[in-house]
PDB file of C-alpha atoms in Angstrom:
ATOM      1  CA  UNK A 759      -3.947 -16.760 -12.506  1.00  0.00           C
ATOM      2  CA  UNK A 760      -3.845 -15.686  -8.921  1.00  0.00           C
ATOM      3  CA  UNK A 761      -6.074 -13.231  -7.112  1.00  0.00           C
ATOM      4  CA  UNK A 762      -2.993 -10.994  -6.968  1.00  0.00           C
ATOM      5  CA  UNK A 763      -2.820 -10.724 -10.760  1.00  0.00           C
ATOM      6  CA  UNK A 764      -6.599 -10.466 -11.015  1.00  0.00           C
ATOM      7  CA  UNK A 765      -6.458  -7.569  -8.544  1.00  0.00           C
ATOM      8  CA  UNK A 766      -3.629  -5.950 -10.508  1.00  0.00           C
ATOM      9  CA  UNK A 767      -5.653  -6.151 -13.708  1.00  0.00           C
ATOM     10  CA  UNK A 768      -9.072  -5.575 -12.158  1.00  0.00           C
ATOM     11  CA  UNK A 769     -11.300  -3.079 -13.937  1.00  0.00           C
ATOM     12  CA  UNK A 770     -13.432  -2.667 -10.811  1.00  0.00           C
ATOM     13  CA  UNK A 771     -12.683  -1.825  -7.214  1.00  0.00           C
ATOM     14  CA  UNK A 772     -11.996  -4.777  -4.971  1.00  0.00           C
ATOM     15  CA  UNK A 773     -13.265  -5.010  -1.450  1.00  0.00           C
ATOM     16  CA  UNK A 774     -12.895  -7.437   1.421  1.00  0.00           C
ATOM     17  CA  UNK A 775      -9.429  -8.177   0.080  1.00  0.00           C
ATOM     18  CA  UNK A 776      -8.310 -10.011   3.187  1.00  0.00           C
ATOM     19  CA  UNK A 777     -10.862 -12.741   2.503  1.00  0.00           C
ATOM     20  CA  UNK A 778      -8.994 -14.018  -0.554  1.00  0.00           C
ATOM     21  CA  UNK A 779      -5.468 -12.723  -0.064  1.00  0.00           C
ATOM     22  CA  UNK A 780      -4.360 -14.951   2.753  1.00  0.00           C
ATOM     23  CA  UNK A 781      -3.439 -11.898   4.796  1.00  0.00           C
ATOM     24  CA  UNK A 782      -5.388 -11.846   7.995  1.00  0.00           C
ATOM     25  CA  UNK A 783      -4.056  -9.878  10.894  1.00  0.00           C
ATOM     26  CA  UNK A 784      -6.577  -8.516  13.329  1.00  0.00           C
ATOM     27  CA  UNK A 785     -10.303  -8.001  13.509  1.00  0.00           C
ATOM     28  CA  UNK A 786      -9.504  -4.330  14.264  1.00  0.00           C
ATOM     29  CA  UNK A 787      -8.656  -3.719  10.604  1.00  0.00           C
ATOM     30  CA  UNK A 788      -9.746  -4.711   7.144  1.00  0.00           C
ATOM     31  CA  UNK A 789      -7.490  -4.872   4.115  1.00  0.00           C
ATOM     32  CA  UNK A 790      -8.233  -3.888   0.559  1.00  0.00           C
ATOM     33  CA  UNK A 791      -6.233  -3.676  -2.647  1.00  0.00           C
ATOM     34  CA  UNK A 792      -6.832  -1.009  -5.259  1.00  0.00           C
ATOM     35  CA  UNK A 793      -5.092   0.351  -8.305  1.00  0.00           C
ATOM     36  CA  UNK A 794      -4.325   4.067  -7.995  1.00  0.00           C
ATOM     37  CA  UNK A 795      -6.700   4.830 -10.874  1.00  0.00           C
ATOM     38  CA  UNK A 796      -9.595   3.308  -8.894  1.00  0.00           C
ATOM     39  CA  UNK A 797      -8.936   5.225  -5.686  1.00  0.00           C
ATOM     40  CA  UNK A 798     -11.067   8.177  -4.652  1.00  0.00           C
ATOM     41  CA  UNK A 799      -9.344  11.514  -4.053  1.00  0.00           C
ATOM     42  CA  UNK A 800     -10.119  11.190  -0.347  1.00  0.00           C
ATOM     43  CA  UNK A 801      -8.310   7.832  -0.235  1.00  0.00           C
ATOM     44  CA  UNK A 802      -5.245   9.226  -1.996  1.00  0.00           C
ATOM     45  CA  UNK A 803      -5.351  12.263   0.319  1.00  0.00           C
ATOM     46  CA  UNK A 804      -5.428   9.975   3.376  1.00  0.00           C
ATOM     47  CA  UNK A 805      -2.391   8.090   2.045  1.00  0.00           C
ATOM     48  CA  UNK A 806      -0.583  11.351   1.286  1.00  0.00           C
ATOM     49  CA  UNK A 807      -1.313  12.567   4.828  1.00  0.00           C
ATOM     50  CA  UNK A 808       0.193   9.376   6.253  1.00  0.00           C
ATOM     51  CA  UNK A 809       3.356   9.924   4.201  1.00  0.00           C
ATOM     52  CA  UNK A 810       3.511  13.534   5.285  1.00  0.00           C
ATOM     53  CA  UNK A 811       2.952  12.728   8.964  1.00  0.00           C
ATOM     54  CA  UNK A 812       5.316   9.769   9.163  1.00  0.00           C
ATOM     55  CA  UNK A 813       8.096  10.619   6.706  1.00  0.00           C
ATOM     56  CA  UNK A 814       8.107  14.227   5.551  1.00  0.00           C
ATOM     57  CA  UNK A 815      11.066  15.092   7.786  1.00  0.00           C
ATOM     58  CA  UNK A 816      13.015  12.090   6.454  1.00  0.00           C
ATOM     59  CA  UNK A 817      12.343  13.179   2.878  1.00  0.00           C
ATOM     60  CA  UNK A 818      13.450  16.726   3.696  1.00  0.00           C
ATOM     61  CA  UNK A 819      16.734  15.384   5.056  1.00  0.00           C
ATOM     62  CA  UNK A 820      17.369  13.230   1.966  1.00  0.00           C
ATOM     63  CA  UNK A 821      19.165  14.289  -1.210  1.00  0.00           C
ATOM     64  CA  UNK A 822      15.847  14.281  -3.090  1.00  0.00           C
ATOM     65  CA  UNK A 823      14.084  16.481  -0.561  1.00  0.00           C
ATOM     66  CA  UNK A 824      10.351  16.854   0.042  1.00  0.00           C
ATOM     67  CA  UNK A 825       8.379  17.666  -3.091  1.00  0.00           C
ATOM     68  CA  UNK A 826       4.630  17.203  -2.512  1.00  0.00           C
ATOM     69  CA  UNK A 827       3.816  17.563  -6.221  1.00  0.00           C
ATOM     70  CA  UNK A 828       6.286  14.861  -7.203  1.00  0.00           C
ATOM     71  CA  UNK A 829       4.990  12.590  -4.432  1.00  0.00           C
ATOM     72  CA  UNK A 830       1.385  12.958  -5.621  1.00  0.00           C
ATOM     73  CA  UNK A 831       2.483  12.281  -9.203  1.00  0.00           C
ATOM     74  CA  UNK A 832       4.283   9.113  -8.078  1.00  0.00           C
ATOM     75  CA  UNK A 833       1.311   8.001  -5.994  1.00  0.00           C
ATOM     76  CA  UNK A 834      -1.085   8.286  -8.934  1.00  0.00           C
ATOM     77  CA  UNK A 835       0.991   6.438 -11.545  1.00  0.00           C
ATOM     78  CA  UNK A 836      -1.275   4.161 -13.561  1.00  0.00           C
ATOM     79  CA  UNK A 837       0.267   0.859 -12.425  1.00  0.00           C
ATOM     80  CA  UNK A 838       0.625   1.776  -8.751  1.00  0.00           C
ATOM     81  CA  UNK A 839      -1.223  -0.646  -6.485  1.00  0.00           C
ATOM     82  CA  UNK A 840      -2.261  -0.041  -2.887  1.00  0.00           C
ATOM     83  CA  UNK A 841      -2.787  -2.448  -0.049  1.00  0.00           C
ATOM     84  CA  UNK A 842      -4.990  -0.295   2.184  1.00  0.00           C
ATOM     85  CA  UNK A 843      -5.383  -0.839   5.923  1.00  0.00           C
ATOM     86  CA  UNK A 844      -8.818   0.322   7.039  1.00  0.00           C
ATOM     87  CA  UNK A 845     -10.325   0.806  10.482  1.00  0.00           C
ATOM     88  CA  UNK A 846     -12.891  -1.861  11.366  1.00  0.00           C
ATOM     89  CA  UNK A 847     -16.139  -0.981  13.067  1.00  0.00           C
ATOM     90  CA  UNK A 848     -15.988  -1.105  16.851  1.00  0.00           C
ATOM     91  CA  UNK A 849     -12.276  -0.317  17.078  1.00  0.00           C
ATOM     92  CA  UNK A 850      -9.998   2.683  17.434  1.00  0.00           C
ATOM     93  CA  UNK A 851      -6.645   1.623  16.076  1.00  0.00           C
ATOM     94  CA  UNK A 852      -6.192  -1.863  17.514  1.00  0.00           C
ATOM     95  CA  UNK A 853      -8.327  -1.183  20.600  1.00  0.00           C
ATOM     96  CA  UNK A 854     -11.941  -2.322  20.913  1.00  0.00           C
ATOM     97  CA  UNK A 855     -14.326   0.478  21.808  1.00  0.00           C
ATOM     98  CA  UNK A 856     -16.947   0.286  24.501  1.00  0.00           C
ATOM     99  CA  UNK A 857     -20.054   2.402  24.076  1.00  0.00           C
ATOM    100  CA  UNK A 858     -20.293   5.191  21.529  1.00  0.00           C
ATOM    101  CA  UNK A 859     -16.916   5.736  19.868  1.00  0.00           C
ATOM    102  CA  UNK A 860     -15.143   9.001  20.610  1.00  0.00           C
ATOM    103  CA  UNK A 861     -14.514  11.384  17.742  1.00  0.00           C
ATOM    104  CA  UNK A 862     -11.233   9.758  16.671  1.00  0.00           C
ATOM    105  CA  UNK A 863     -12.130   8.305  13.317  1.00  0.00           C
ATOM    106  CA  UNK A 864     -14.693   6.007  11.860  1.00  0.00           C
ATOM    107  CA  UNK A 865     -14.964   2.577  10.262  1.00  0.00           C
ATOM    108  CA  UNK A 866     -13.368   2.531   6.848  1.00  0.00           C
ATOM    109  CA  UNK A 867     -10.801   5.231   7.620  1.00  0.00           C
ATOM    110  CA  UNK A 868      -7.386   4.473   6.120  1.00  0.00           C
ATOM    111  CA  UNK A 869      -4.904   3.752   8.922  1.00  0.00           C
ATOM    112  CA  UNK A 870      -2.059   2.599   6.722  1.00  0.00           C
ATOM    113  CA  UNK A 871      -1.029   1.432   3.291  1.00  0.00           C
ATOM    114  CA  UNK A 872       1.642  -0.224   1.223  1.00  0.00           C
ATOM    115  CA  UNK A 873       2.065   0.936  -2.377  1.00  0.00           C
ATOM    116  CA  UNK A 874       3.799  -1.219  -4.975  1.00  0.00           C
ATOM    117  CA  UNK A 875       4.270  -1.786  -8.695  1.00  0.00           C
ATOM    118  CA  UNK A 876       5.289  -4.732 -10.839  1.00  0.00           C
ATOM    119  CA  UNK A 877       7.779  -3.572 -13.440  1.00  0.00           C
ATOM    120  CA  UNK A 878      11.073  -4.361 -15.166  1.00  0.00           C
ATOM    121  CA  UNK A 879      14.148  -4.000 -12.993  1.00  0.00           C
ATOM    122  CA  UNK A 880      15.959  -1.383 -15.058  1.00  0.00           C
ATOM    123  CA  UNK A 881      14.890  -0.552 -18.589  1.00  0.00           C
ATOM    124  CA  UNK A 882      17.815   1.853 -19.046  1.00  0.00           C
ATOM    125  CA  UNK A 883      20.316  -0.991 -18.714  1.00  0.00           C
ATOM    126  CA  UNK A 884      18.100  -3.520 -20.542  1.00  0.00           C
ATOM    127  CA  UNK A 885      17.629  -5.574 -17.379  1.00  0.00           C
ATOM    128  CA  UNK A 886      14.076  -6.709 -17.961  1.00  0.00           C
ATOM    129  CA  UNK A 887      13.806  -9.053 -14.981  1.00  0.00           C
ATOM    130  CA  UNK A 888      10.383  -8.419 -13.388  1.00  0.00           C
ATOM    131  CA  UNK A 889      10.509  -6.884  -9.928  1.00  0.00           C
ATOM    132  CA  UNK A 890       7.917  -5.990  -7.325  1.00  0.00           C
ATOM    133  CA  UNK A 891       8.849  -2.500  -6.137  1.00  0.00           C
ATOM    134  CA  UNK A 892       7.422  -1.429  -2.804  1.00  0.00           C
ATOM    135  CA  UNK A 893       7.333   2.362  -2.937  1.00  0.00           C
ATOM    136  CA  UNK A 894       5.842   3.254   0.422  1.00  0.00           C
ATOM    137  CA  UNK A 895       4.664   1.592   3.603  1.00  0.00           C
ATOM    138  CA  UNK A 896       3.081   3.709   6.322  1.00  0.00           C
ATOM    139  CA  UNK A 897       1.023   2.894   9.396  1.00  0.00           C
ATOM    140  CA  UNK A 898      -0.810   5.060  11.880  1.00  0.00           C
ATOM    141  CA  UNK A 899       1.030   5.190  15.219  1.00  0.00           C
ATOM    142  CA  UNK A 900      -1.743   3.113  16.820  1.00  0.00           C
ATOM    143  CA  UNK A 901      -0.878   0.146  14.583  1.00  0.00           C
ATOM    144  CA  UNK A 902       2.898   0.272  14.840  1.00  0.00           C
ATOM    145  CA  UNK A 903       4.982  -2.268  16.723  1.00  0.00           C
ATOM    146  CA  UNK A 904       2.576  -5.156  16.167  1.00  0.00           C
ATOM    147  CA  UNK A 905       4.170  -6.792  13.120  1.00  0.00           C
ATOM    148  CA  UNK A 906       1.600  -5.581  10.602  1.00  0.00           C
ATOM    149  CA  UNK A 907       4.114  -3.770   8.382  1.00  0.00           C
ATOM    150  CA  UNK A 908       6.359  -6.818   8.214  1.00  0.00           C
ATOM    151  CA  UNK A 909       3.374  -9.025   7.402  1.00  0.00           C
ATOM    152  CA  UNK A 910       2.328  -6.672   4.583  1.00  0.00           C
ATOM    153  CA  UNK A 911       5.806  -6.866   3.060  1.00  0.00           C
ATOM    154  CA  UNK A 912       5.798 -10.666   3.425  1.00  0.00           C
ATOM    155  CA  UNK A 913       2.471 -10.749   1.608  1.00  0.00           C
ATOM    156  CA  UNK A 914       3.946  -8.873  -1.374  1.00  0.00           C
ATOM    157  CA  UNK A 915       6.860 -11.326  -1.377  1.00  0.00           C
ATOM    158  CA  UNK A 916       4.528 -14.346  -1.269  1.00  0.00           C
ATOM    159  CA  UNK A 917       2.259 -13.044  -4.016  1.00  0.00           C
ATOM    160  CA  UNK A 918       5.255 -12.093  -6.166  1.00  0.00           C
ATOM    161  CA  UNK A 919       6.595 -15.643  -5.963  1.00  0.00           C
ATOM    162  CA  UNK A 920       3.216 -16.956  -7.139  1.00  0.00           C
ATOM    163  CA  UNK A 921       3.610 -15.008 -10.388  1.00  0.00           C
ATOM    164  CA  UNK A 922       7.294 -15.959 -10.732  1.00  0.00           C
ATOM    165  CA  UNK A 923       8.702 -12.630  -9.626  1.00  0.00           C
ATOM    166  CA  UNK A 924      11.764 -13.476  -7.568  1.00  0.00           C
ATOM    167  CA  UNK A 925      12.901 -10.016  -6.621  1.00  0.00           C
ATOM    168  CA  UNK A 926      11.124  -7.584  -4.290  1.00  0.00           C
ATOM    169  CA  UNK A 927      12.638  -4.201  -3.540  1.00  0.00           C
ATOM    170  CA  UNK A 928      11.690  -1.582  -0.976  1.00  0.00           C
ATOM    171  CA  UNK A 929      12.535   1.793  -2.491  1.00  0.00           C
TER     172      UNK A 929
END
């Protein structure tokens, strides 16, 4: 069993995820994985705010539209997993602070996330091939353009291969 599957099935919260996940990126952030059912309301609210700030207009322009209630329901599905990007102490975004930090956030704040589920490809058509579905990926503007989002997606692909899931989809 891999740490990925252990995290997926974990009854307790996991912390310091980057230490065993093989996903190191920058000392400005820490990474953590949690199941939706183990997340605090404030953590889910921070993720919802990122979706709203980065993609609400795109959702509004889509055929599905923007439905906050539906989005919250999706975000809290029992099997939904989150790879959380948290602010590290002594940084603001990716920048190291000097002296007392300005009032722009604090260590542990969620600066981004990737949400995903492991599930059958399409139960309606009896296609039971396991798939890793990436539902959302959002990063604070301060962390964009540095390759972190791509690395997070690669991590899901790598971990999926370890558990013999050969298909990853970004919804």
